[in-house]
């Protein structure tokens, strides 16, 4: 993978991690009904919708491309692809619940904060325990993919990058006063 593509993917994933850290920090103490958290949480959910949607597409492509290159390969490859599919399926379930709780928050305002925080806690727990480095499939991709494969898999457009950066800025522009975001 060339350094420019690696840098774009790395920057996108670093911003996603920072947004997830901001959400985790907010959830640590909770909003206590503070209305300032409503636009902040909505901005986070909007960011996650776009970013996790793109990452999901990338990971699905990675699995499909590995399968295409190796066919019905040995049991280790099949297991790696099943684990990837299981993680992605779990993520989609949590993401749908998360986005549904955002819609409730948009409608009910501060009355929806408690539910949003409960759903968000479950989602951030899932992200930190199940998502991220995909070990076996990442190693397979590194061994199998050409530069063109990486470009196709990443599917990065200037529009995507601009939108993701804009959504990222919206999150931190809505950061409630006094909320500190530790690095984890």
PDB file of C-alpha atoms in Angstrom:
ATOM      1  CA  UNK A   1       0.000   0.000   0.000  1.00  0.00           C
ATOM      2  CA  UNK A   2       1.492   3.370  -0.920  1.00  0.00           C
ATOM      3  CA  UNK A   3       2.237   5.931   1.770  1.00  0.00           C
ATOM      4  CA  UNK A   4      -0.451   8.394   0.601  1.00  0.00           C
ATOM      5  CA  UNK A   5      -3.212   5.784   0.852  1.00  0.00           C
ATOM      6  CA  UNK A   6      -1.819   4.488   4.148  1.00  0.00           C
ATOM      7  CA  UNK A   7      -1.807   8.050   5.488  1.00  0.00           C
ATOM      8  CA  UNK A   8      -5.427   8.694   4.448  1.00  0.00           C
ATOM      9  CA  UNK A   9      -6.631   5.448   6.001  1.00  0.00           C
ATOM     10  CA  UNK A  10      -4.547   6.058   9.121  1.00  0.00           C
ATOM     11  CA  UNK A  11      -5.894   9.593   9.551  1.00  0.00           C
ATOM     12  CA  UNK A  12      -9.465   8.419   9.126  1.00  0.00           C
ATOM     13  CA  UNK A  13      -9.027   5.637  11.686  1.00  0.00           C
ATOM     14  CA  UNK A  14      -7.267   7.990  14.143  1.00  0.00           C
ATOM     15  CA  UNK A  15     -10.173  10.440  13.925  1.00  0.00           C
ATOM     16  CA  UNK A  16     -12.648   7.595  14.468  1.00  0.00           C
ATOM     17  CA  UNK A  17     -10.691   6.526  17.545  1.00  0.00           C
ATOM     18  CA  UNK A  18     -10.677  10.104  18.871  1.00  0.00           C
ATOM     19  CA  UNK A  19     -14.447  10.386  18.412  1.00  0.00           C
ATOM     20  CA  UNK A  20     -14.936   7.042  20.152  1.00  0.00           C
ATOM     21  CA  UNK A  21     -12.700   8.279  22.990  1.00  0.00           C
ATOM     22  CA  UNK A  22     -14.811  11.446  23.238  1.00  0.00           C
ATOM     23  CA  UNK A  23     -17.955   9.350  23.480  1.00  0.00           C
ATOM     24  CA  UNK A  24     -16.383   7.065  26.091  1.00  0.00           C
ATOM     25  CA  UNK A  25     -15.261  10.086  28.134  1.00  0.00           C
ATOM     26  CA  UNK A  26     -18.762  11.536  28.046  1.00  0.00           C
ATOM     27  CA  UNK A  27     -20.255   8.214  29.082  1.00  0.00           C
ATOM     28  CA  UNK A  28     -17.894   7.842  32.036  1.00  0.00           C
ATOM     29  CA  UNK A  29     -19.675  10.559  34.018  1.00  0.00           C
ATOM     30  CA  UNK A  30     -22.837  10.720  31.943  1.00  0.00           C
ATOM     31  CA  UNK A  31     -24.668  13.806  30.858  1.00  0.00           C
ATOM     32  CA  UNK A  32     -26.811  14.099  34.012  1.00  0.00           C
ATOM     33  CA  UNK A  33     -29.521  15.518  31.766  1.00  0.00           C
ATOM     34  CA  UNK A  34     -27.344  18.379  30.519  1.00  0.00           C
ATOM     35  CA  UNK A  35     -28.887  19.635  27.274  1.00  0.00           C
ATOM     36  CA  UNK A  36     -25.405  20.462  25.891  1.00  0.00           C
ATOM     37  CA  UNK A  37     -24.879  16.723  25.404  1.00  0.00           C
ATOM     38  CA  UNK A  38     -27.770  16.396  22.948  1.00  0.00           C
ATOM     39  CA  UNK A  39     -26.050  18.088  19.963  1.00  0.00           C
ATOM     40  CA  UNK A  40     -22.733  16.508  20.966  1.00  0.00           C
ATOM     41  CA  UNK A  41     -24.165  12.995  20.985  1.00  0.00           C
ATOM     42  CA  UNK A  42     -26.035  13.617  17.741  1.00  0.00           C
ATOM     43  CA  UNK A  43     -22.810  14.826  16.109  1.00  0.00           C
ATOM     44  CA  UNK A  44     -21.016  11.701  17.327  1.00  0.00           C
ATOM     45  CA  UNK A  45     -23.746   9.450  15.951  1.00  0.00           C
ATOM     46  CA  UNK A  46     -23.648  11.270  12.608  1.00  0.00           C
ATOM     47  CA  UNK A  47     -19.883  10.791  12.516  1.00  0.00           C
ATOM     48  CA  UNK A  48     -20.164   7.096  13.395  1.00  0.00           C
ATOM     49  CA  UNK A  49     -22.845   6.559  10.779  1.00  0.00           C
ATOM     50  CA  UNK A  50     -20.550   7.837   8.023  1.00  0.00           C
ATOM     51  CA  UNK A  51     -17.250   6.490   9.309  1.00  0.00           C
ATOM     52  CA  UNK A  52     -18.375   3.054  10.468  1.00  0.00           C
ATOM     53  CA  UNK A  53     -20.379   2.722   7.267  1.00  0.00           C
ATOM     54  CA  UNK A  54     -17.251   3.289   5.200  1.00  0.00           C
ATOM     55  CA  UNK A  55     -15.146   0.977   7.358  1.00  0.00           C
ATOM     56  CA  UNK A  56     -17.813  -1.710   7.075  1.00  0.00           C
ATOM     57  CA  UNK A  57     -17.692  -1.500   3.286  1.00  0.00           C
ATOM     58  CA  UNK A  58     -13.888  -1.688   3.366  1.00  0.00           C
ATOM     59  CA  UNK A  59     -13.891  -4.754   5.603  1.00  0.00           C
ATOM     60  CA  UNK A  60     -16.582  -6.507   3.543  1.00  0.00           C
ATOM     61  CA  UNK A  61     -14.531  -5.830   0.408  1.00  0.00           C
ATOM     62  CA  UNK A  62     -11.433  -7.172   2.115  1.00  0.00           C
ATOM     63  CA  UNK A  63     -13.213 -10.423   2.977  1.00  0.00           C
ATOM     64  CA  UNK A  64     -14.660 -10.770  -0.520  1.00  0.00           C
ATOM     65  CA  UNK A  65     -11.289 -10.111  -2.143  1.00  0.00           C
ATOM     66  CA  UNK A  66      -9.517 -12.643   0.079  1.00  0.00           C
ATOM     67  CA  UNK A  67     -12.169 -15.228  -0.742  1.00  0.00           C
ATOM     68  CA  UNK A  68     -11.911 -14.409  -4.454  1.00  0.00           C
ATOM     69  CA  UNK A  69      -8.123 -14.806  -4.422  1.00  0.00           C
ATOM     70  CA  UNK A  70      -8.059 -17.996  -2.340  1.00  0.00           C
ATOM     71  CA  UNK A  71     -11.395 -19.650  -3.107  1.00  0.00           C
ATOM     72  CA  UNK A  72     -12.572 -22.150  -0.544  1.00  0.00           C
ATOM     73  CA  UNK A  73      -9.160 -22.335   0.988  1.00  0.00           C
ATOM     74  CA  UNK A  74      -7.873 -24.114   4.030  1.00  0.00           C
ATOM     75  CA  UNK A  75      -9.752 -24.134   7.352  1.00  0.00           C
ATOM     76  CA  UNK A  76      -7.568 -21.346   8.841  1.00  0.00           C
ATOM     77  CA  UNK A  77      -8.626 -18.963   6.069  1.00  0.00           C
ATOM     78  CA  UNK A  78     -12.262 -20.003   6.423  1.00  0.00           C
ATOM     79  CA  UNK A  79     -12.071 -19.393  10.175  1.00  0.00           C
ATOM     80  CA  UNK A  80     -10.473 -15.966   9.670  1.00  0.00           C
ATOM     81  CA  UNK A  81     -13.224 -14.976   7.218  1.00  0.00           C
ATOM     82  CA  UNK A  82     -15.956 -16.277   9.543  1.00  0.00           C
ATOM     83  CA  UNK A  83     -14.505 -14.283  12.451  1.00  0.00           C
ATOM     84  CA  UNK A  84     -14.463 -11.175  10.247  1.00  0.00           C
ATOM     85  CA  UNK A  85     -18.081 -11.764   9.211  1.00  0.00           C
ATOM     86  CA  UNK A  86     -19.129 -12.312  12.836  1.00  0.00           C
ATOM     87  CA  UNK A  87     -17.442  -9.085  13.989  1.00  0.00           C
ATOM     88  CA  UNK A  88     -18.993  -7.121  11.138  1.00  0.00           C
ATOM     89  CA  UNK A  89     -22.459  -8.560  11.805  1.00  0.00           C
ATOM     90  CA  UNK A  90     -22.189  -7.687  15.484  1.00  0.00           C
ATOM     91  CA  UNK A  91     -21.047  -4.195  14.628  1.00  0.00           C
ATOM     92  CA  UNK A  92     -24.003  -3.669  12.306  1.00  0.00           C
ATOM     93  CA  UNK A  93     -26.442  -4.710  15.037  1.00  0.00           C
ATOM     94  CA  UNK A  94     -24.871  -2.287  17.525  1.00  0.00           C
ATOM     95  CA  UNK A  95     -24.646   0.492  14.925  1.00  0.00           C
ATOM     96  CA  UNK A  96     -28.350   0.147  14.031  1.00  0.00           C
ATOM     97  CA  UNK A  97     -29.318   0.343  17.722  1.00  0.00           C
ATOM     98  CA  UNK A  98     -26.994   3.324  18.168  1.00  0.00           C
ATOM     99  CA  UNK A  99     -28.494   5.178  15.196  1.00  0.00           C
ATOM    100  CA  UNK A 100     -32.026   4.382  16.374  1.00  0.00           C
ATOM    101  CA  UNK A 101     -31.167   5.880  19.772  1.00  0.00           C
ATOM    102  CA  UNK A 102     -29.828   8.975  17.959  1.00  0.00           C
ATOM    103  CA  UNK A 103     -33.183   9.351  16.204  1.00  0.00           C
ATOM    104  CA  UNK A 104     -34.947   9.121  19.559  1.00  0.00           C
ATOM    105  CA  UNK A 105     -32.549  11.716  20.977  1.00  0.00           C
ATOM    106  CA  UNK A 106     -33.260  14.051  18.053  1.00  0.00           C
ATOM    107  CA  UNK A 107     -36.992  13.798  18.742  1.00  0.00           C
ATOM    108  CA  UNK A 108     -37.052  13.801  22.544  1.00  0.00           C
ATOM    109  CA  UNK A 109     -34.000  15.905  23.413  1.00  0.00           C
ATOM    110  CA  UNK A 110     -32.823  15.554  27.008  1.00  0.00           C
ATOM    111  CA  UNK A 111     -35.459  12.871  27.682  1.00  0.00           C
ATOM    112  CA  UNK A 112     -33.544  10.589  25.299  1.00  0.00           C
ATOM    113  CA  UNK A 113     -30.136  11.058  26.935  1.00  0.00           C
ATOM    114  CA  UNK A 114     -30.327   8.108  29.326  1.00  0.00           C
ATOM    115  CA  UNK A 115     -31.315   5.628  26.592  1.00  0.00           C
ATOM    116  CA  UNK A 116     -28.681   7.016  24.216  1.00  0.00           C
ATOM    117  CA  UNK A 117     -26.015   6.594  26.881  1.00  0.00           C
ATOM    118  CA  UNK A 118     -27.062   3.002  27.635  1.00  0.00           C
ATOM    119  CA  UNK A 119     -26.969   2.046  23.949  1.00  0.00           C
ATOM    120  CA  UNK A 120     -23.698   3.931  23.484  1.00  0.00           C
ATOM    121  CA  UNK A 121     -22.067   2.084  26.380  1.00  0.00           C
ATOM    122  CA  UNK A 122     -22.954  -1.246  24.784  1.00  0.00           C
ATOM    123  CA  UNK A 123     -21.630  -0.079  21.426  1.00  0.00           C
ATOM    124  CA  UNK A 124     -18.347   1.344  22.718  1.00  0.00           C
ATOM    125  CA  UNK A 125     -17.796  -1.859  24.700  1.00  0.00           C
ATOM    126  CA  UNK A 126     -18.299  -3.850  21.491  1.00  0.00           C
ATOM    127  CA  UNK A 127     -15.969  -1.607  19.513  1.00  0.00           C
ATOM    128  CA  UNK A 128     -13.151  -1.827  22.033  1.00  0.00           C
ATOM    129  CA  UNK A 129     -13.497  -5.589  22.499  1.00  0.00           C
ATOM    130  CA  UNK A 130     -14.265  -6.757  18.966  1.00  0.00           C
ATOM    131  CA  UNK A 131     -13.325  -4.224  16.323  1.00  0.00           C
ATOM    132  CA  UNK A 132      -9.992  -2.815  15.250  1.00  0.00           C
ATOM    133  CA  UNK A 133      -7.151  -5.036  14.109  1.00  0.00           C
ATOM    134  CA  UNK A 134      -8.492  -8.138  12.385  1.00  0.00           C
ATOM    135  CA  UNK A 135      -5.344 -10.229  12.801  1.00  0.00           C
ATOM    136  CA  UNK A 136      -5.653 -13.125  10.397  1.00  0.00           C
ATOM    137  CA  UNK A 137      -7.613 -11.315   7.676  1.00  0.00           C
ATOM    138  CA  UNK A 138      -5.317  -8.283   7.829  1.00  0.00           C
ATOM    139  CA  UNK A 139      -2.308 -10.549   7.444  1.00  0.00           C
ATOM    140  CA  UNK A 140      -3.922 -12.369   4.523  1.00  0.00           C
ATOM    141  CA  UNK A 141      -4.709  -9.069   2.831  1.00  0.00           C
ATOM    142  CA  UNK A 142      -1.127  -7.868   3.333  1.00  0.00           C
ATOM    143  CA  UNK A 143       0.156 -11.038   1.668  1.00  0.00           C
ATOM    144  CA  UNK A 144      -2.378 -11.159  -1.168  1.00  0.00           C
ATOM    145  CA  UNK A 145      -3.258  -7.604  -2.178  1.00  0.00           C
ATOM    146  CA  UNK A 146      -1.581  -5.522  -4.841  1.00  0.00           C
ATOM    147  CA  UNK A 147      -1.481  -1.728  -4.669  1.00  0.00           C
ATOM    148  CA  UNK A 148      -4.551  -1.644  -6.939  1.00  0.00           C
ATOM    149  CA  UNK A 149      -6.365  -4.036  -4.579  1.00  0.00           C
ATOM    150  CA  UNK A 150      -5.685  -1.753  -1.610  1.00  0.00           C
ATOM    151  CA  UNK A 151      -6.943   1.285  -3.525  1.00  0.00           C
ATOM    152  CA  UNK A 152     -10.121  -0.565  -4.527  1.00  0.00           C
ATOM    153  CA  UNK A 153     -10.671  -1.918  -1.015  1.00  0.00           C
ATOM    154  CA  UNK A 154     -10.193   1.492   0.618  1.00  0.00           C
ATOM    155  CA  UNK A 155     -12.547   3.185  -1.833  1.00  0.00           C
ATOM    156  CA  UNK A 156     -11.426   6.604  -0.626  1.00  0.00           C
ATOM    157  CA  UNK A 157     -12.687   9.616  -2.528  1.00  0.00           C
ATOM    158  CA  UNK A 158     -11.953  13.267  -1.864  1.00  0.00           C
ATOM    159  CA  UNK A 159     -15.674  13.751  -1.130  1.00  0.00           C
ATOM    160  CA  UNK A 160     -15.589  10.988   1.487  1.00  0.00           C
ATOM    161  CA  UNK A 161     -12.536  12.490   3.160  1.00  0.00           C
ATOM    162  CA  UNK A 162     -14.008  16.004   3.182  1.00  0.00           C
ATOM    163  CA  UNK A 163     -17.298  14.743   4.633  1.00  0.00           C
ATOM    164  CA  UNK A 164     -15.558  12.675   7.304  1.00  0.00           C
ATOM    165  CA  UNK A 165     -13.338  15.625   8.313  1.00  0.00           C
ATOM    166  CA  UNK A 166     -16.359  17.965   8.404  1.00  0.00           C
ATOM    167  CA  UNK A 167     -18.295  15.540  10.634  1.00  0.00           C
ATOM    168  CA  UNK A 168     -15.229  15.157  12.862  1.00  0.00           C
ATOM    169  CA  UNK A 169     -15.003  18.937  13.309  1.00  0.00           C
ATOM    170  CA  UNK A 170     -18.725  19.077  14.113  1.00  0.00           C
ATOM    171  CA  UNK A 171     -18.205  16.614  16.971  1.00  0.00           C
ATOM    172  CA  UNK A 172     -15.475  18.675  18.578  1.00  0.00           C
ATOM    173  CA  UNK A 173     -17.261  21.975  17.967  1.00  0.00           C
ATOM    174  CA  UNK A 174     -20.164  20.528  19.989  1.00  0.00           C
ATOM    175  CA  UNK A 175     -17.933  19.268  22.828  1.00  0.00           C
ATOM    176  CA  UNK A 176     -19.606  20.196  26.134  1.00  0.00           C
ATOM    177  CA  UNK A 177     -17.510  22.533  28.281  1.00  0.00           C
ATOM    178  CA  UNK A 178     -15.415  20.744  30.848  1.00  0.00           C
ATOM    179  CA  UNK A 179     -15.463  17.360  29.120  1.00  0.00           C
ATOM    180  CA  UNK A 180     -11.916  16.045  29.042  1.00  0.00           C
ATOM    181  CA  UNK A 181     -10.948  13.344  26.565  1.00  0.00           C
ATOM    182  CA  UNK A 182      -8.176  11.083  27.789  1.00  0.00           C
ATOM    183  CA  UNK A 183      -6.197   8.972  25.346  1.00  0.00           C
ATOM    184  CA  UNK A 184      -6.788   5.276  25.896  1.00  0.00           C
TER     185      UNK A 184
END
